[in-house]
Amino acid sequence: MLLTRFLNLIQTPLYEQKELQQIGQDTFMSGGFKNLSDYELLYKDQWKSSNPGGVAPGTFTNYTQDLFFSMERLSVGPFSTRRLHPRNDGLPFQVDAAAVKKLTGQRLEDLLTSGRLFYADHSYQAKYVAQPGRFAAACSAYFYMHPKTNDFLPLAIKTNVGSNLTYTPLDTPNDWLLAKMMFNNNDYFFGQIFHLANSHAVAEIVYLAALRTLSAKHPVRAFLDRVMYQAYAIRPVGSQILFNPGGYFDQGSAVTHDAVLDFVAQFYPTLTGLFQSNYFSTSLKNRGLLNSPYGPPLKHFPFAEDTGPIVASIRKFVSAYVYDYYPLRSLLTDDKEIQNWMIEANTQAKVLDFPKAPLDDRRTLVDILTQIAYLTGVNHHVLNSNAPSELSGTLPFHPSAFYKPIPSAKGVEDLVSYLPNLNQSLNQVTLTLRFNRPTLPEEHGELVDMFAASSFLNGQGAVVQKAAVEFRGEMEKIGERVEGRGFDEKGLSQGMPFLWKVLDPRRIPFFLCV
């Protein structure tokens, strides 16, 4: 029954429902888009049931701004960018020295040595097989903190395919905008498959180890059962209709579904599958984005600003939960089921970078359970769920494929000819909408309700009951703060020219939803 429910959810043809009232009648009748602004017709006054939050304000008015593009790396796509280390990293590629000087007032080497140079690399995507009639680059990009304003801005984009062109903001507006679109295409693929190989795959294998070792009545098992609600539903759905030959992924992506397997094989052992290294703060510190000892702090970091308080509240609840059940350290060390879980995770399950057995510190158990709740209740939804339909997968700035070969020379005049036509655009838009869960309030499935279910709280002591009430209250306050955001006198919100409201705990699931 559960599988049937999810298959129905994913397969429902949104663009044949009453929701699609009229996507630009003139555009529909003419069979194509005439200019970039026509793509707004895909969203304007549409999808009010499947995407009640709509597209992030500022998207269609400001997406050509460089600050819009760069700040996406610190909000909706925060996992692909790192600060280059002044001593341990060289320069991955060179950029015209005069252009760098004009844009930044410094040399590229100076930006590196001062800890102001950042890098995102998708060159590995060059080896993926493109589908007939579709194209993609494999971009690497530099970002930098401006020496005077500390604004986080894009510096250069290198395509790593064909003529291997390097673009900067000094190129023509069309060339530079296309370069940013090419990077967004690569980064969108990265984000969607990263989320599968990180939030889904890692939480699932840790949970499976628990299912094999913890009794159904064990409190840690109860915690995991709650936060891993419907956790395995994506697997049959993914194999049957999403990543199968000719499935939804193949219908819209530049590359074939084989690229998904290639990505996981390459990055699960070294990046996405690492448990402790992907703790919220640890990951950001390792990439030089938070509390960096070799560069100035970011002026604005929306992902950290929004995620930090949520993770702190999760940890607060988990601490109360763990210490209530294990008031003495010896109770933990003597718990054979927990110790068997740790052994299972480190041996048969082969969880990478997992805390080693035996488990003799209650703080380590708090870390583990906090990370699982973070993966299911926050990490997943930054990249998936509502995020693609609200911002990271919106057209025309984030195409899932190009429909003309990547340029071999600069001087592009017609950007629309590279982008999806109406039917191809509908495929992309409706696929992103399939991952929304607009009925969450009716299901009590939001993050605010993560620890509120009576089935979870029944039998819990006063300490845990109180902690659950406090968690819900804290999530409500965070949600109110997110909902109340607006633009300041400079037209910015959190330093960005768009309103980012994805991580409202009252709107995102507490579980790994489809």
Coordinates of C-alpha atoms in Angstrom, one line a residue:
M1 CA 0.0 0.0 0.0
L2 CA 2.8 2.4 0.9
L3 CA 4.6 1.8 -2.4
T4 CA 1.4 2.3 -4.3
R5 CA 0.8 5.6 -2.5
F6 CA 4.2 6.9 -3.4
L7 CA 4.0 5.7 -7.0
N8 CA 0.7 7.5 -7.4
L9 CA 2.2 10.7 -5.8
I10 CA 5.2 10.7 -8.2
Q11 CA 3.3 9.7 -11.4
T12 CA 0.3 12.0 -11.1
P13 CA 0.5 14.1 -14.3
L14 CA 0.4 17.6 -12.8
Y15 CA 0.3 19.4 -16.1
E16 CA -2.9 17.6 -17.1
Q17 CA -4.7 18.6 -13.9
K18 CA -6.9 21.6 -13.4
E19 CA -4.0 23.4 -11.8
L20 CA -2.5 24.1 -15.2
Q21 CA -5.1 26.6 -16.1
Q22 CA -3.2 28.6 -18.8
I23 CA 0.5 28.8 -19.1
G24 CA 0.8 31.8 -21.3
Q25 CA -1.7 31.2 -24.1
D26 CA 0.3 33.1 -26.6
T27 CA 3.4 31.1 -25.8
F28 CA 1.5 27.8 -25.8
M29 CA 0.0 28.6 -29.2
S30 CA 3.2 29.8 -30.8
G31 CA 5.0 26.7 -29.6
G32 CA 8.0 28.3 -28.0
F33 CA 9.5 31.0 -25.8
K34 CA 10.6 34.3 -27.5
N35 CA 12.7 35.7 -24.7
L36 CA 13.9 34.8 -21.2
S37 CA 11.1 36.7 -19.5
D38 CA 8.6 34.4 -21.1
Y39 CA 9.7 31.6 -18.8
E40 CA 8.0 33.4 -15.9
L41 CA 4.7 32.4 -17.5
L42 CA 5.5 28.8 -16.4
Y43 CA 5.0 29.9 -12.8
K44 CA 2.9 33.1 -12.6
D45 CA -0.4 32.3 -11.0
Q46 CA 0.2 28.6 -11.4
W47 CA 0.6 25.5 -9.2
K48 CA -1.2 27.1 -6.2
S49 CA -2.1 23.7 -4.8
S50 CA 1.2 21.8 -5.5
N51 CA 3.4 24.7 -4.7
P52 CA 1.5 27.1 -2.4
G53 CA 4.6 28.9 -1.4
G54 CA 5.4 29.9 -4.9
V55 CA 8.7 30.8 -6.4
A56 CA 11.1 32.7 -4.1
P57 CA 10.4 36.5 -4.4
G58 CA 13.2 38.2 -6.3
T59 CA 13.9 35.2 -8.6
F60 CA 12.5 36.6 -11.8
T61 CA 13.5 40.2 -11.2
N62 CA 17.0 39.6 -9.9
Y63 CA 18.4 36.3 -11.3
T64 CA 20.7 38.1 -13.7
Q65 CA 22.5 39.8 -10.8
D66 CA 25.9 38.3 -9.9
L67 CA 25.1 38.5 -6.2
F68 CA 22.0 36.3 -6.8
F69 CA 24.2 33.6 -8.5
S70 CA 26.9 33.6 -5.9
M71 CA 24.6 33.7 -2.8
E72 CA 22.9 30.6 -4.1
R73 CA 26.1 28.8 -3.2
L74 CA 25.6 29.9 0.5
S75 CA 21.9 29.0 0.7
V76 CA 20.1 26.6 -1.7
G77 CA 23.3 24.9 -2.9
P78 CA 25.8 25.0 0.1
F79 CA 27.6 21.7 -0.3
S80 CA 29.7 22.2 -3.5
T81 CA 31.8 25.2 -2.6
R82 CA 34.9 25.5 -0.4
R83 CA 37.4 28.1 0.6
L84 CA 40.8 27.5 -0.9
H85 CA 43.6 27.1 1.7
P86 CA 46.3 29.7 1.2
R87 CA 49.1 27.1 1.8
N88 CA 47.7 23.7 1.1
D89 CA 45.8 24.5 -2.2
G90 CA 47.2 25.8 -5.4
L91 CA 45.2 27.7 -8.1
P92 CA 43.0 25.1 -9.9
F93 CA 42.9 27.2 -13.0
Q94 CA 44.2 30.6 -14.3
V95 CA 42.1 33.6 -15.1
D96 CA 43.1 36.6 -17.2
A97 CA 45.2 38.8 -14.8
A98 CA 43.8 42.1 -16.1
A99 CA 40.2 40.9 -15.6
V100 CA 40.9 39.7 -12.1
K101 CA 42.6 43.0 -11.2
K102 CA 39.7 45.0 -12.7
L103 CA 37.1 43.0 -10.8
T104 CA 38.8 42.6 -7.4
G105 CA 41.6 45.2 -7.3
Q106 CA 44.0 42.3 -6.5
R107 CA 45.8 39.5 -8.2
L108 CA 44.4 36.0 -8.1
E109 CA 47.3 34.9 -6.0
D110 CA 46.6 37.6 -3.5
L111 CA 43.0 36.5 -3.1
L112 CA 44.3 33.0 -2.4
T113 CA 46.9 34.0 0.1
S114 CA 44.4 36.2 2.0
G115 CA 41.8 33.4 2.2
R116 CA 39.3 35.2 0.0
L117 CA 39.2 32.8 -2.9
F118 CA 36.6 30.0 -3.1
Y119 CA 36.2 27.1 -5.5
A120 CA 33.5 24.8 -6.8
D121 CA 34.5 22.0 -9.1
H122 CA 32.2 20.0 -11.4
S123 CA 34.8 19.0 -13.9
Y124 CA 34.1 15.3 -13.1
Q125 CA 30.8 15.7 -15.0
A126 CA 32.7 15.9 -18.3
K127 CA 32.9 12.1 -18.4
Y128 CA 29.1 11.6 -18.2
V129 CA 27.3 10.5 -21.3
A130 CA 25.0 13.1 -22.8
Q131 CA 21.6 12.1 -24.1
P132 CA 20.9 12.7 -27.9
G133 CA 20.2 16.3 -28.6
R134 CA 21.1 17.5 -25.1
F135 CA 24.3 19.1 -23.8
A136 CA 26.0 20.2 -20.7
A137 CA 29.3 21.7 -19.6
A138 CA 31.4 20.5 -16.6
C139 CA 32.1 23.8 -14.9
S140 CA 34.6 24.8 -12.4
A141 CA 34.1 28.2 -10.8
Y142 CA 35.9 30.8 -8.6
F143 CA 34.1 32.9 -6.1
Y144 CA 35.7 35.6 -3.9
M145 CA 35.1 37.9 -1.0
H146 CA 35.6 41.4 -2.2
P147 CA 38.6 43.0 -0.5
K148 CA 36.6 46.2 0.3
T149 CA 33.0 45.2 0.7
N150 CA 33.4 41.6 1.8
D151 CA 30.5 40.7 -0.6
F152 CA 30.7 37.1 -1.8
L153 CA 30.8 37.3 -5.6
P154 CA 31.5 35.2 -8.7
L155 CA 34.9 35.7 -10.4
A156 CA 35.2 33.1 -13.2
I157 CA 33.6 30.0 -14.7
K158 CA 35.5 27.5 -16.8
T159 CA 33.5 25.0 -18.9
N160 CA 36.0 22.1 -19.1
V161 CA 34.4 20.8 -22.3
G162 CA 34.9 21.6 -26.0
S163 CA 37.0 24.8 -26.3
N164 CA 37.2 25.0 -22.5
L165 CA 36.3 28.6 -22.4
T166 CA 36.8 30.7 -19.2
Y167 CA 34.1 33.4 -18.6
T168 CA 34.2 36.4 -16.2
P169 CA 31.7 39.1 -15.4
L170 CA 33.6 41.3 -17.9
D171 CA 32.3 39.2 -20.8
T172 CA 29.1 40.3 -22.6
P173 CA 25.9 40.0 -20.6
N174 CA 24.7 37.1 -22.7
D175 CA 28.0 35.1 -22.5
W176 CA 28.3 35.6 -18.8
L177 CA 24.6 34.7 -18.1
L178 CA 25.0 31.6 -20.2
A179 CA 28.1 30.7 -18.2
K180 CA 26.2 31.0 -14.9
M181 CA 23.4 28.9 -16.4
M182 CA 25.9 26.2 -17.4
F183 CA 27.4 26.2 -13.8
N184 CA 23.8 26.0 -12.4
N185 CA 23.1 23.0 -14.6
N186 CA 26.1 21.2 -13.2
D187 CA 25.4 22.3 -9.6
Y188 CA 21.8 21.3 -9.8
F189 CA 22.8 17.7 -10.8
F190 CA 25.4 17.7 -8.0
G191 CA 22.8 18.9 -5.4
Q192 CA 20.1 16.4 -6.3
I193 CA 22.4 13.3 -6.4
F194 CA 24.4 14.5 -3.4
H195 CA 21.2 14.5 -1.4
L196 CA 20.5 10.9 -2.4
A197 CA 24.0 9.7 -1.6
N198 CA 24.2 11.7 1.7
S199 CA 20.9 12.3 3.4
H200 CA 19.1 9.2 2.1
A201 CA 21.9 6.6 1.8
V202 CA 23.7 7.4 5.0
A203 CA 20.7 7.7 7.3
E204 CA 19.3 4.5 5.7
I205 CA 22.3 2.3 6.3
V206 CA 22.7 3.5 10.0
Y207 CA 19.0 2.8 10.5
L208 CA 19.3 -0.7 8.9
A209 CA 22.1 -1.5 11.3
A210 CA 19.7 -0.5 14.1
L211 CA 16.9 -2.6 12.8
R212 CA 19.2 -5.6 12.9
T213 CA 20.4 -5.1 16.4
L214 CA 18.0 -3.1 18.5
S215 CA 14.7 -4.4 19.8
A216 CA 11.5 -2.6 18.8
K217 CA 11.1 -1.5 22.4
H218 CA 14.5 0.1 22.8
P219 CA 14.3 3.9 23.2
V220 CA 17.0 4.5 20.6
R221 CA 15.2 2.4 18.1
A222 CA 12.0 4.4 18.9
F223 CA 13.8 7.6 18.2
L224 CA 15.1 6.2 14.9
D225 CA 11.7 4.8 13.9
R226 CA 10.3 8.3 14.3
V227 CA 12.8 10.3 12.4
M228 CA 13.2 7.6 9.7
Y229 CA 9.5 7.5 8.9
Q230 CA 8.9 6.2 5.4
A231 CA 12.7 6.2 4.9
Y232 CA 12.9 3.4 2.4
A233 CA 10.0 4.4 0.1
I234 CA 12.2 6.3 -2.3
R235 CA 14.1 3.1 -3.3
P236 CA 11.4 1.2 -5.2
V237 CA 10.1 4.5 -6.6
G238 CA 13.5 5.5 -7.7
S239 CA 14.3 2.2 -9.4
Q240 CA 10.9 1.9 -11.1
I241 CA 10.1 5.4 -12.4
L242 CA 12.8 7.9 -11.6
F243 CA 16.2 6.5 -12.4
N244 CA 15.2 3.7 -14.7
P245 CA 16.0 3.8 -18.4
G246 CA 13.7 6.4 -19.9
G247 CA 12.4 7.4 -16.5
Y248 CA 11.7 10.9 -15.2
F249 CA 15.5 11.6 -14.8
D250 CA 16.2 10.6 -18.4
Q251 CA 13.3 12.6 -19.7
G252 CA 14.7 15.9 -18.5
S253 CA 18.4 15.6 -17.7
A254 CA 21.3 16.4 -20.0
V255 CA 23.1 13.1 -19.0
T256 CA 21.7 9.6 -18.7
H257 CA 20.7 7.9 -15.5
D258 CA 24.1 6.1 -15.6
A259 CA 25.6 9.3 -14.4
V260 CA 23.8 8.9 -11.1
L261 CA 25.5 5.6 -10.4
D262 CA 28.9 7.1 -11.5
F263 CA 28.5 10.0 -9.1
V264 CA 27.6 7.8 -6.2
A265 CA 30.5 5.4 -7.0
Q266 CA 33.0 8.3 -7.0
F267 CA 31.8 10.4 -4.1
Y268 CA 30.1 8.1 -1.6
P269 CA 33.5 6.7 -0.4
T270 CA 35.1 10.1 -0.3
L271 CA 32.4 12.7 0.5
T272 CA 28.8 11.9 0.7
G273 CA 29.0 8.7 2.7
L274 CA 31.2 10.0 5.5
F275 CA 29.2 10.2 8.7
Q276 CA 31.1 12.4 11.2
S277 CA 32.7 14.5 8.5
N278 CA 29.3 15.6 7.4
Y279 CA 28.1 16.8 10.8
F280 CA 26.6 20.2 10.1
S281 CA 29.3 22.4 11.7
T282 CA 32.2 19.9 10.9
S283 CA 31.4 20.0 7.2
L284 CA 31.3 23.8 7.1
K285 CA 34.6 24.1 9.1
N286 CA 36.3 21.5 6.9
R287 CA 35.5 23.5 3.8
G288 CA 36.6 26.8 5.4
L289 CA 33.1 28.3 5.4
L290 CA 32.6 28.5 9.1
N291 CA 35.1 29.8 11.7
S292 CA 37.9 29.6 9.2
P293 CA 41.4 30.1 10.6
Y294 CA 42.8 31.1 7.2
G295 CA 40.3 33.7 6.0
P296 CA 37.8 36.4 7.0
P297 CA 34.3 35.3 8.1
L298 CA 31.6 35.3 5.4
K299 CA 29.6 38.5 5.5
H300 CA 26.4 36.5 5.2
F301 CA 25.9 32.8 5.3
P302 CA 22.1 32.1 5.1
F303 CA 22.4 28.3 5.2
A304 CA 24.4 28.4 8.4
E305 CA 22.2 31.2 9.8
D306 CA 19.0 29.1 9.3
T307 CA 20.3 25.6 9.9
G308 CA 22.4 26.4 13.0
P309 CA 19.5 27.2 15.4
I310 CA 17.5 24.2 14.1
V311 CA 20.4 21.8 14.7
A312 CA 21.0 23.3 18.1
S313 CA 17.3 22.7 19.1
I314 CA 17.5 19.1 17.8
R315 CA 20.7 18.5 19.8
K316 CA 19.0 20.0 22.9
F317 CA 16.1 17.5 22.6
V318 CA 18.4 14.6 21.8
S319 CA 20.5 15.4 24.8
A320 CA 17.5 15.3 27.1
Y321 CA 16.4 12.1 25.5
V322 CA 19.7 10.3 25.8
Y323 CA 20.6 11.5 29.3
D324 CA 17.1 10.6 30.6
Y325 CA 17.5 7.0 29.5
Y326 CA 21.2 6.8 30.4
P327 CA 21.6 8.9 33.6
L328 CA 24.8 7.0 34.3
R329 CA 27.6 6.3 31.8
S330 CA 27.7 2.7 32.9
L331 CA 24.2 2.1 31.7
L332 CA 25.3 3.0 28.2
T333 CA 28.5 0.9 28.3
D334 CA 26.5 -2.1 29.7
D335 CA 23.8 -1.8 27.0
K336 CA 24.5 -4.8 24.8
E337 CA 22.0 -3.8 22.1
I338 CA 23.6 -0.4 21.6
Q339 CA 27.0 -1.9 21.6
N340 CA 25.9 -4.5 19.0
W341 CA 24.5 -1.6 16.9
M342 CA 27.8 0.1 17.0
I343 CA 29.6 -3.1 16.0
E344 CA 27.1 -3.7 13.2
A345 CA 27.4 -0.2 11.8
N346 CA 31.2 -0.5 11.7
T347 CA 31.4 -4.0 10.3
Q348 CA 28.6 -5.5 8.3
A349 CA 26.9 -2.2 7.5
K350 CA 30.3 -0.6 6.6
V351 CA 29.1 2.9 7.6
L352 CA 32.0 5.2 6.7
D353 CA 33.5 7.5 9.3
F354 CA 31.1 6.2 12.0
P355 CA 32.1 6.5 15.6
K356 CA 34.0 3.4 16.7
A357 CA 32.8 0.7 19.0
P358 CA 32.5 0.4 21.9
L359 CA 30.2 3.4 22.6
D360 CA 31.3 4.7 26.0
D361 CA 30.4 8.4 25.9
R362 CA 26.8 9.6 25.9
R363 CA 27.9 12.7 24.0
T364 CA 28.8 10.5 21.1
L365 CA 25.3 9.0 21.1
V366 CA 23.9 12.5 21.1
D367 CA 26.1 13.3 18.1
I368 CA 24.9 10.3 16.2
L369 CA 21.2 10.8 16.8
T370 CA 21.4 14.5 16.1
Q371 CA 23.1 13.8 12.8
I372 CA 20.4 11.4 11.7
A373 CA 17.7 13.9 12.6
Y374 CA 19.6 16.6 10.8
L375 CA 19.9 14.5 7.7
T376 CA 16.2 13.7 7.6
G377 CA 14.8 17.0 8.9
V378 CA 17.1 19.6 7.4
N379 CA 19.9 18.5 5.1
H380 CA 17.5 16.7 2.8
H381 CA 15.1 19.7 2.4
V382 CA 17.8 22.2 1.6
L383 CA 18.4 20.4 -1.7
N384 CA 15.2 18.5 -2.3
S385 CA 11.5 18.7 -1.3
N386 CA 10.3 22.3 -1.8
A387 CA 13.7 23.8 -2.7
P388 CA 13.8 23.0 -6.5
S389 CA 10.3 24.3 -7.2
E390 CA 10.9 27.4 -5.1
L391 CA 14.3 28.3 -6.4
S392 CA 17.1 25.9 -7.2
G393 CA 15.3 24.2 -10.1
T394 CA 13.5 27.2 -11.6
L395 CA 13.8 28.2 -15.2
P396 CA 15.3 29.8 -17.1
F397 CA 18.3 30.2 -14.7
H398 CA 18.6 26.5 -13.7
P399 CA 18.1 24.3 -16.7
S400 CA 18.5 20.6 -16.3
A401 CA 19.8 20.4 -19.9
F402 CA 20.8 22.5 -22.8
Y403 CA 19.5 21.9 -26.3
K404 CA 22.4 23.3 -28.4
P405 CA 26.1 22.4 -28.2
I406 CA 28.1 24.3 -25.6
P407 CA 29.6 27.3 -27.4
S408 CA 33.1 26.9 -28.8
A409 CA 33.6 30.7 -28.9
K410 CA 32.2 33.7 -27.1
G411 CA 29.6 36.0 -28.7
V412 CA 26.3 34.2 -28.1
E413 CA 23.4 36.3 -29.1
D414 CA 20.3 34.1 -28.5
L415 CA 20.1 32.4 -25.1
V416 CA 16.6 31.0 -25.6
S417 CA 17.8 28.7 -28.3
Y418 CA 20.0 26.8 -25.8
L419 CA 17.2 26.4 -23.3
P420 CA 14.2 24.0 -23.1
N421 CA 11.1 24.6 -25.1
L422 CA 7.7 24.7 -23.6
N423 CA 7.1 20.9 -23.4
Q424 CA 10.7 20.3 -22.1
S425 CA 10.2 23.1 -19.6
L426 CA 7.0 21.5 -18.4
N427 CA 8.8 18.3 -17.8
Q428 CA 11.3 20.0 -15.6
V429 CA 8.8 22.1 -13.7
T430 CA 6.4 19.3 -13.0
L431 CA 9.3 16.9 -11.9
T432 CA 10.4 19.4 -9.3
L433 CA 6.8 19.8 -8.1
R434 CA 6.4 16.0 -7.6
F435 CA 8.8 16.3 -4.7
N436 CA 6.7 18.8 -2.8
R437 CA 4.5 17.8 0.1
P438 CA 1.9 20.6 0.3
T439 CA -0.4 18.5 2.5
L440 CA 2.2 18.2 5.3
P441 CA 0.2 20.3 7.8
E442 CA -2.8 17.9 7.4
E443 CA -0.4 14.9 8.0
H444 CA 1.4 16.6 10.9
G445 CA 4.6 15.7 9.1
E446 CA 6.5 19.0 9.4
L447 CA 9.8 19.5 11.2
V448 CA 7.9 21.3 14.0
D449 CA 6.2 18.0 14.7
M450 CA 9.3 15.8 14.6
F451 CA 9.0 14.8 18.3
A452 CA 5.3 15.6 18.9
A453 CA 3.6 12.4 17.9
S454 CA 1.7 10.7 20.7
S455 CA 2.9 7.3 19.4
F456 CA 6.5 8.5 20.1
L457 CA 5.8 10.3 23.4
N458 CA 3.6 7.7 25.0
G459 CA 5.5 6.2 28.0
Q460 CA 8.2 8.9 27.9
G461 CA 9.1 10.6 31.2
A462 CA 8.5 14.2 32.2
V463 CA 12.0 15.3 31.0
V464 CA 11.4 14.1 27.5
Q465 CA 7.8 15.4 27.4
K466 CA 9.1 18.8 28.4
A467 CA 11.9 18.7 25.9
A468 CA 9.4 17.9 23.1
V469 CA 7.2 20.8 24.0
E470 CA 10.2 23.1 24.1
F471 CA 11.4 21.8 20.7
R472 CA 8.1 22.5 19.1
G473 CA 8.0 26.0 20.6
E474 CA 11.5 26.8 19.3
M475 CA 10.6 25.5 15.8
E476 CA 7.5 27.7 15.8
K477 CA 9.6 30.8 16.6
I478 CA 12.1 30.0 13.9
G479 CA 9.3 29.6 11.5
E480 CA 7.7 32.9 12.4
R481 CA 11.1 34.6 11.9
V482 CA 11.6 33.0 8.5
E483 CA 8.0 33.8 7.4
G484 CA 8.5 37.4 8.4
R485 CA 11.5 38.1 6.2
G486 CA 11.4 40.9 3.7
F487 CA 13.8 42.9 1.7
D488 CA 15.8 45.7 3.3
E489 CA 16.5 49.2 1.9
K490 CA 19.1 47.7 -0.4
G491 CA 16.7 45.2 -1.8
L492 CA 18.4 42.3 0.0
S493 CA 17.4 39.6 2.5
Q494 CA 20.2 37.9 4.4
G495 CA 22.5 39.7 2.0
M496 CA 20.8 38.1 -1.0
P497 CA 18.5 39.6 -3.7
F498 CA 15.9 36.9 -3.1
L499 CA 13.9 35.7 -0.2
W500 CA 15.0 32.3 1.0
K501 CA 12.3 30.7 3.1
V502 CA 12.9 27.0 2.4
L503 CA 13.9 26.1 6.0
D504 CA 10.7 27.1 7.7
P505 CA 10.2 24.2 10.2
R506 CA 6.5 24.6 9.7
R507 CA 6.7 23.8 6.0
I508 CA 9.4 21.2 5.6
P509 CA 9.1 17.5 6.5
F510 CA 10.8 15.9 9.5
F511 CA 11.5 12.8 7.4
L512 CA 13.1 11.7 4.1
C513 CA 10.0 12.4 2.0
V514 CA 9.6 11.8 -1.7

